[in-house]
PDB file of C-alpha atoms in Angstrom:
ATOM      1  CA  MET A 333     -30.301-145.894 -52.028  1.00 57.00           C
ATOM      2  CA  SER A 334     -29.419-148.834 -54.281  1.00 75.00           C
ATOM      3  CA  HIS A 335     -26.392-148.734 -56.550  1.00 77.00           C
ATOM      4  CA  VAL A 336     -28.688-148.765 -59.587  1.00 80.00           C
ATOM      5  CA  THR A 337     -30.656-145.746 -58.355  1.00 85.00           C
ATOM      6  CA  GLU A 338     -27.453-143.983 -57.344  1.00 84.00           C
ATOM      7  CA  ASP A 339     -25.849-144.623 -60.765  1.00 79.00           C
ATOM      8  CA  LEU A 340     -28.892-143.296 -62.590  1.00 82.00           C
ATOM      9  CA  LYS A 341     -29.060-140.219 -60.354  1.00 84.00           C
ATOM     10  CA  LYS A 342     -25.376-139.414 -60.947  1.00 83.00           C
ATOM     11  CA  ALA A 343     -25.817-140.025 -64.671  1.00 80.00           C
ATOM     12  CA  SER A 344     -28.786-137.653 -64.861  1.00 86.00           C
ATOM     13  CA  GLU A 345     -26.611-134.855 -63.484  1.00 88.00           C
ATOM     14  CA  LEU A 346     -24.269-135.056 -66.486  1.00 89.00           C
ATOM     15  CA  PRO A 347     -24.983-133.863 -70.032  1.00 91.00           C
ATOM     16  CA  GLU A 348     -26.528-136.267 -72.535  1.00 95.00           C
ATOM     17  CA  GLY A 349     -23.766-138.055 -74.474  1.00 95.00           C
ATOM     18  CA  ASP A 350     -21.098-137.519 -71.784  1.00 96.00           C
ATOM     19  CA  VAL A 351     -18.985-140.678 -71.610  1.00 97.00           C
ATOM     20  CA  VAL A 352     -19.271-140.832 -67.815  1.00 96.00           C
ATOM     21  CA  ARG A 353     -23.070-140.546 -68.048  1.00 96.00           C
ATOM     22  CA  ILE A 354     -23.170-143.398 -70.568  1.00 97.00           C
ATOM     23  CA  LEU A 355     -20.926-145.581 -68.418  1.00 96.00           C
ATOM     24  CA  LEU A 356     -22.958-144.919 -65.262  1.00 95.00           C
ATOM     25  CA  GLN A 357     -26.137-145.862 -67.129  1.00 96.00           C
ATOM     26  CA  GLN A 358     -24.482-149.047 -68.352  1.00 96.00           C
ATOM     27  CA  HIS A 359     -23.260-149.873 -64.833  1.00 95.00           C
ATOM     28  CA  ALA A 360     -26.862-149.541 -63.639  1.00 95.00           C
ATOM     29  CA  GLY A 361     -27.977-151.920 -66.390  1.00 96.00           C
ATOM     30  CA  ILE A 362     -25.239-154.417 -65.527  1.00 96.00           C
ATOM     31  CA  ARG A 363     -26.203-154.320 -61.851  1.00 95.00           C
ATOM     32  CA  GLN A 364     -29.891-154.832 -62.709  1.00 96.00           C
ATOM     33  CA  LEU A 365     -29.112-157.757 -64.992  1.00 96.00           C
ATOM     34  CA  CYS A 366     -26.828-159.377 -62.403  1.00 96.00           C
ATOM     35  CA  ALA A 367     -29.663-159.209 -59.879  1.00 95.00           C
ATOM     36  CA  THR A 368     -32.108-160.645 -62.410  1.00 96.00           C
ATOM     37  CA  VAL A 369     -29.786-163.546 -63.268  1.00 97.00           C
ATOM     38  CA  GLY A 370     -29.266-164.261 -59.574  1.00 94.00           C
ATOM     39  CA  ASN A 371     -33.006-164.262 -58.846  1.00 95.00           C
ATOM     40  CA  SER A 372     -34.325-166.090 -61.922  1.00 95.00           C
ATOM     41  CA  GLU A 373     -34.675-169.631 -63.199  1.00 94.00           C
ATOM     42  CA  GLY A 374     -35.159-171.364 -66.532  1.00 94.00           C
ATOM     43  CA  PRO A 375     -35.739-169.294 -69.665  1.00 94.00           C
ATOM     44  CA  ALA A 376     -35.867-165.986 -67.755  1.00 96.00           C
ATOM     45  CA  LYS A 377     -32.441-166.684 -66.256  1.00 96.00           C
ATOM     46  CA  ARG A 378     -31.044-167.705 -69.648  1.00 95.00           C
ATOM     47  CA  GLN A 379     -32.383-164.529 -71.289  1.00 95.00           C
ATOM     48  CA  ALA A 380     -31.078-162.291 -68.504  1.00 97.00           C
ATOM     49  CA  PHE A 381     -27.650-163.937 -68.710  1.00 97.00           C
ATOM     50  CA  ASP A 382     -27.567-163.547 -72.505  1.00 95.00           C
ATOM     51  CA  ASP A 383     -28.458-159.862 -72.131  1.00 96.00           C
ATOM     52  CA  LEU A 384     -25.781-159.460 -69.448  1.00 97.00           C
ATOM     53  CA  ARG A 385     -23.184-161.279 -71.564  1.00 96.00           C
ATOM     54  CA  VAL A 386     -23.795-158.980 -74.532  1.00 95.00           C
ATOM     55  CA  LEU A 387     -23.791-155.815 -72.434  1.00 96.00           C
ATOM     56  CA  LEU A 388     -20.608-156.768 -70.592  1.00 94.00           C
ATOM     57  CA  ALA A 389     -18.774-157.946 -73.710  1.00 95.00           C
ATOM     58  CA  VAL A 390     -19.377-154.725 -75.642  1.00 95.00           C
ATOM     59  CA  HIS A 391     -19.025-152.511 -72.548  1.00 94.00           C
ATOM     60  CA  GLU A 392     -15.653-153.921 -71.486  1.00 92.00           C
ATOM     61  CA  THR A 393     -14.261-153.873 -75.022  1.00 94.00           C
ATOM     62  CA  ALA A 394     -15.250-150.236 -75.507  1.00 94.00           C
ATOM     63  CA  GLU A 395     -13.959-149.223 -72.084  1.00 93.00           C
ATOM     64  CA  GLN A 396     -10.571-150.746 -72.792  1.00 92.00           C
ATOM     65  CA  ILE A 397     -10.266-149.187 -76.234  1.00 93.00           C
ATOM     66  CA  VAL A 398     -11.745-145.746 -75.520  1.00 95.00           C
ATOM     67  CA  VAL A 399     -11.912-144.949 -71.815  1.00 94.00           C
ATOM     68  CA  HIS A 400      -8.914-146.612 -70.206  1.00 89.00           C
ATOM     69  CA  THR A 401      -6.673-145.375 -73.014  1.00 90.00           C
ATOM     70  CA  VAL A 402      -7.667-141.777 -72.228  1.00 92.00           C
ATOM     71  CA  THR A 403      -7.333-142.426 -68.489  1.00 90.00           C
ATOM     72  CA  SER A 404      -3.810-143.667 -69.085  1.00 88.00           C
ATOM     73  CA  THR A 405      -2.792-140.545 -71.000  1.00 90.00           C
ATOM     74  CA  HIS A 406      -4.195-138.275 -68.277  1.00 86.00           C
ATOM     75  CA  GLY A 407      -2.085-139.530 -65.409  1.00 81.00           C
ATOM     76  CA  GLY A 408      -3.867-142.778 -64.711  1.00 78.00           C
ATOM     77  CA  GLU A 409      -1.610-145.328 -66.414  1.00 84.00           C
ATOM     78  CA  THR A 410      -1.364-147.561 -63.323  1.00 88.00           C
ATOM     79  CA  LEU A 411      -5.127-147.301 -62.818  1.00 85.00           C
ATOM     80  CA  ALA A 412      -5.869-148.121 -66.468  1.00 83.00           C
ATOM     81  CA  ASN A 413      -3.579-151.155 -66.345  1.00 85.00           C
ATOM     82  CA  ALA A 414      -5.268-152.400 -63.165  1.00 88.00           C
ATOM     83  CA  LEU A 415      -8.744-151.883 -64.650  1.00 86.00           C
ATOM     84  CA  ASN A 416      -7.758-153.720 -67.837  1.00 82.00           C
ATOM     85  CA  ALA A 417      -6.430-156.621 -65.717  1.00 88.00           C
ATOM     86  CA  ASP A 418      -9.704-156.716 -63.739  1.00 87.00           C
ATOM     87  CA  GLU A 419     -11.682-156.751 -66.973  1.00 88.00           C
ATOM     88  CA  LYS A 420      -9.585-159.605 -68.337  1.00 89.00           C
ATOM     89  CA  GLU A 421     -10.423-161.649 -65.228  1.00 91.00           C
ATOM     90  CA  ALA A 422     -14.121-160.782 -65.530  1.00 90.00           C
ATOM     91  CA  ILE A 423     -14.154-161.759 -69.207  1.00 91.00           C
ATOM     92  CA  GLU A 424     -12.478-165.069 -68.352  1.00 93.00           C
ATOM     93  CA  MET A 425     -15.160-165.739 -65.714  1.00 93.00           C
ATOM     94  CA  LEU A 426     -17.912-164.662 -68.114  1.00 94.00           C
ATOM     95  CA  ALA A 427     -16.572-167.048 -70.771  1.00 94.00           C
ATOM     96  CA  ARG A 428     -16.570-169.893 -68.258  1.00 95.00           C
ATOM     97  CA  LEU A 429     -20.129-169.091 -67.173  1.00 96.00           C
ATOM     98  CA  GLU A 430     -21.242-169.040 -70.815  1.00 95.00           C
ATOM     99  CA  GLU A 431     -19.472-172.350 -71.425  1.00 95.00           C
ATOM    100  CA  VAL A 432     -21.095-174.212 -68.506  1.00 96.00           C
ATOM    101  CA  GLY A 433     -24.539-172.677 -69.089  1.00 95.00           C
ATOM    102  CA  VAL A 434     -27.133-171.293 -66.714  1.00 95.00           C
ATOM    103  CA  ASP A 435     -28.563-174.740 -65.895  1.00 95.00           C
ATOM    104  CA  SER A 436     -25.266-176.043 -64.511  1.00 95.00           C
ATOM    105  CA  PRO A 437     -24.611-176.255 -60.761  1.00 95.00           C
ATOM    106  CA  GLU A 438     -21.178-174.726 -61.508  1.00 95.00           C
ATOM    107  CA  PHE A 439     -22.932-171.647 -62.891  1.00 96.00           C
ATOM    108  CA  ASP A 440     -24.860-171.190 -59.651  1.00 96.00           C
ATOM    109  CA  GLU A 441     -21.678-171.624 -57.602  1.00 96.00           C
ATOM    110  CA  THR A 442     -19.584-169.258 -59.730  1.00 95.00           C
ATOM    111  CA  PHE A 443     -22.071-166.528 -60.608  1.00 97.00           C
ATOM    112  CA  PRO A 444     -22.111-164.890 -57.135  1.00 96.00           C
ATOM    113  CA  LEU A 445     -18.291-164.628 -57.239  1.00 95.00           C
ATOM    114  CA  PHE A 446     -18.507-163.154 -60.727  1.00 95.00           C
ATOM    115  CA  GLN A 447     -21.144-160.671 -59.550  1.00 95.00           C
ATOM    116  CA  ILE A 448     -18.907-159.553 -56.668  1.00 94.00           C
ATOM    117  CA  ALA A 449     -15.941-159.088 -59.033  1.00 93.00           C
ATOM    118  CA  VAL A 450     -18.040-157.073 -61.482  1.00 94.00           C
ATOM    119  CA  GLU A 451     -19.449-154.927 -58.666  1.00 93.00           C
ATOM    120  CA  GLN A 452     -16.018-154.212 -57.180  1.00 93.00           C
ATOM    121  CA  HIS A 453     -14.690-153.295 -60.613  1.00 91.00           C
ATOM    122  CA  ALA A 454     -17.571-150.909 -61.293  1.00 93.00           C
ATOM    123  CA  GLU A 455     -17.108-149.295 -57.887  1.00 93.00           C
ATOM    124  CA  GLU A 456     -13.395-148.763 -58.592  1.00 92.00           C
ATOM    125  CA  GLU A 457     -14.176-147.069 -61.891  1.00 92.00           C
ATOM    126  CA  GLU A 458     -16.846-144.901 -60.261  1.00 93.00           C
ATOM    127  CA  ARG A 459     -14.658-144.008 -57.281  1.00 92.00           C
ATOM    128  CA  VAL A 460     -11.343-143.359 -59.075  1.00 92.00           C
ATOM    129  CA  GLU A 461     -11.539-143.329 -62.891  1.00 92.00           C
ATOM    130  CA  PHE A 462     -14.732-141.338 -63.420  1.00 93.00           C
ATOM    131  CA  PRO A 463     -13.655-138.469 -61.115  1.00 93.00           C
ATOM    132  CA  LEU A 464     -10.318-138.381 -62.961  1.00 93.00           C
ATOM    133  CA  LEU A 465     -12.132-138.068 -66.286  1.00 94.00           C
ATOM    134  CA  LEU A 466     -14.502-135.425 -64.935  1.00 95.00           C
ATOM    135  CA  THR A 467     -11.667-133.275 -63.577  1.00 94.00           C
ATOM    136  CA  THR A 468      -9.100-133.657 -66.369  1.00 94.00           C
ATOM    137  CA  ILE A 469     -11.254-133.884 -69.522  1.00 94.00           C
ATOM    138  CA  ASP A 470     -13.484-131.020 -70.607  1.00 95.00           C
ATOM    139  CA  GLU A 471     -17.161-131.557 -71.368  1.00 95.00           C
ATOM    140  CA  THR A 472     -16.740-131.362 -75.153  1.00 96.00           C
ATOM    141  CA  SER A 473     -13.997-134.002 -75.088  1.00 96.00           C
ATOM    142  CA  ARG A 474     -16.066-136.264 -72.828  1.00 96.00           C
ATOM    143  CA  HIS A 475     -18.937-135.936 -75.304  1.00 97.00           C
ATOM    144  CA  MET A 476     -16.601-136.964 -78.139  1.00 97.00           C
ATOM    145  CA  MET A 477     -15.450-139.907 -76.000  1.00 96.00           C
ATOM    146  CA  GLY A 478     -19.107-140.846 -75.588  1.00 97.00           C
ATOM    147  CA  LYS A 479     -19.506-140.904 -79.366  1.00 97.00           C
ATOM    148  CA  ARG A 480     -16.374-143.061 -79.741  1.00 96.00           C
ATOM    149  CA  LEU A 481     -17.592-145.383 -76.984  1.00 97.00           C
ATOM    150  CA  ASN A 482     -20.985-145.830 -78.683  1.00 97.00           C
ATOM    151  CA  ALA A 483     -19.343-146.397 -82.078  1.00 96.00           C
ATOM    152  CA  THR A 484     -16.966-148.985 -80.623  1.00 95.00           C
ATOM    153  CA  GLU A 485     -19.845-150.798 -78.942  1.00 95.00           C
ATOM    154  CA  LEU A 486     -21.674-151.070 -82.277  1.00 94.00           C
ATOM    155  CA  VAL A 487     -18.820-153.158 -83.706  1.00 93.00           C
ATOM    156  CA  ALA A 488     -17.598-154.886 -80.528  1.00 93.00           C
ATOM    157  CA  PRO A 489     -17.899-158.639 -80.013  1.00 93.00           C
ATOM    158  CA  THR A 490     -21.015-159.820 -78.188  1.00 92.00           C
ATOM    159  CA  HIS A 491     -19.356-162.806 -76.503  1.00 90.00           C
ATOM    160  CA  PRO A 492     -16.354-162.863 -74.164  1.00 90.00           C
ATOM    161  CA  HIS A 493     -12.947-163.424 -75.752  1.00 89.00           C
ATOM    162  CA  PRO A 494     -10.407-163.910 -72.956  1.00 87.00           C
ATOM    163  CA  GLY A 495      -7.461-164.130 -75.352  1.00 85.00           C
ATOM    164  CA  SER A 496      -7.749-160.479 -76.327  1.00 88.00           C
ATOM    165  CA  ALA A 497      -9.287-159.034 -73.154  1.00 84.00           C
ATOM    166  CA  GLY A 498      -7.163-156.554 -71.244  1.00 82.00           C
ATOM    167  CA  SER A 499      -4.987-155.627 -74.240  1.00 84.00           C
ATOM    168  CA  VAL A 500      -5.958-152.782 -76.547  1.00 85.00           C
ATOM    169  CA  PRO A 501      -3.672-153.938 -79.387  1.00 85.00           C
ATOM    170  CA  LYS A 502      -5.134-157.452 -79.214  1.00 88.00           C
ATOM    171  CA  GLN A 503      -8.676-156.062 -79.008  1.00 87.00           C
ATOM    172  CA  LEU A 504      -8.123-153.927 -82.100  1.00 86.00           C
ATOM    173  CA  ALA A 505      -6.494-156.787 -84.027  1.00 89.00           C
ATOM    174  CA  THR A 506      -9.184-159.376 -83.267  1.00 89.00           C
ATOM    175  CA  MET A 507     -12.315-157.265 -82.833  1.00 87.00           C
ATOM    176  CA  PRO A 508     -13.511-157.335 -86.469  1.00 86.00           C
ATOM    177  CA  PHE A 509     -13.270-161.123 -86.715  1.00 88.00           C
ATOM    178  CA  HIS A 510     -14.741-161.793 -83.263  1.00 91.00           C
ATOM    179  CA  SER A 511     -17.570-159.364 -83.869  1.00 88.00           C
ATOM    180  CA  ILE A 512     -18.634-160.931 -87.147  1.00 89.00           C
ATOM    181  CA  VAL A 513     -18.464-164.467 -85.756  1.00 89.00           C
ATOM    182  CA  ASP A 514     -20.372-163.460 -82.603  1.00 91.00           C
ATOM    183  CA  ARG A 515     -23.114-161.662 -84.473  1.00 90.00           C
ATOM    184  CA  VAL A 516     -23.602-164.613 -86.868  1.00 89.00           C
ATOM    185  CA  LYS A 517     -23.664-166.952 -83.861  1.00 89.00           C
ATOM    186  CA  ASP A 518     -26.267-164.729 -82.169  1.00 87.00           C
ATOM    187  CA  ALA A 519     -28.421-164.579 -85.314  1.00 89.00           C
ATOM    188  CA  LEU A 520     -28.323-168.368 -85.737  1.00 89.00           C
ATOM    189  CA  SER A 521     -29.239-168.955 -82.099  1.00 84.00           C
ATOM    190  CA  ARG A 522     -32.382-166.847 -82.563  1.00 77.00           C
ATOM    191  CA  SER A 523     -33.488-168.836 -85.635  1.00 70.00           C
TER     192      SER A 523
END
């Protein structure tokens, strides 16, 4: 069974709106987009990478602000710090990939390493963090976390910002500015 199928199966076993269900569904989407980027060329590759960039940027921001903060307060401080550090590295790699562009030979050399890092990070969350959340947080609280996650993603930046990645205080301080700039940038690129 592929990771995507497995993620979606696990997600379907949880209530709608549960933060772990949402995250598993997003992990499936990230894995699908990584595969598409790796197997595409030209405009299809560019579109898949843009979709992946947006999904990862908002996903990682929301995880750091909502999920890892709760993990930390429920006995997983070391885990949350490690996950935030992993996400900072991934955001730095994502920023570099965006900078060089999908047509660059450097992109093709770096993307498989980035994909491995993203996969290992997702597996760590699924193996350690999600079970912690499922055993220490009740269903109602996980549903509220899901609402906070979705709300955070609506206002999160859509491009990687390595300077604030991995730090909740920096994310909260810079998120409004980064989000506005990113969304204007996105709108102008579609014009």
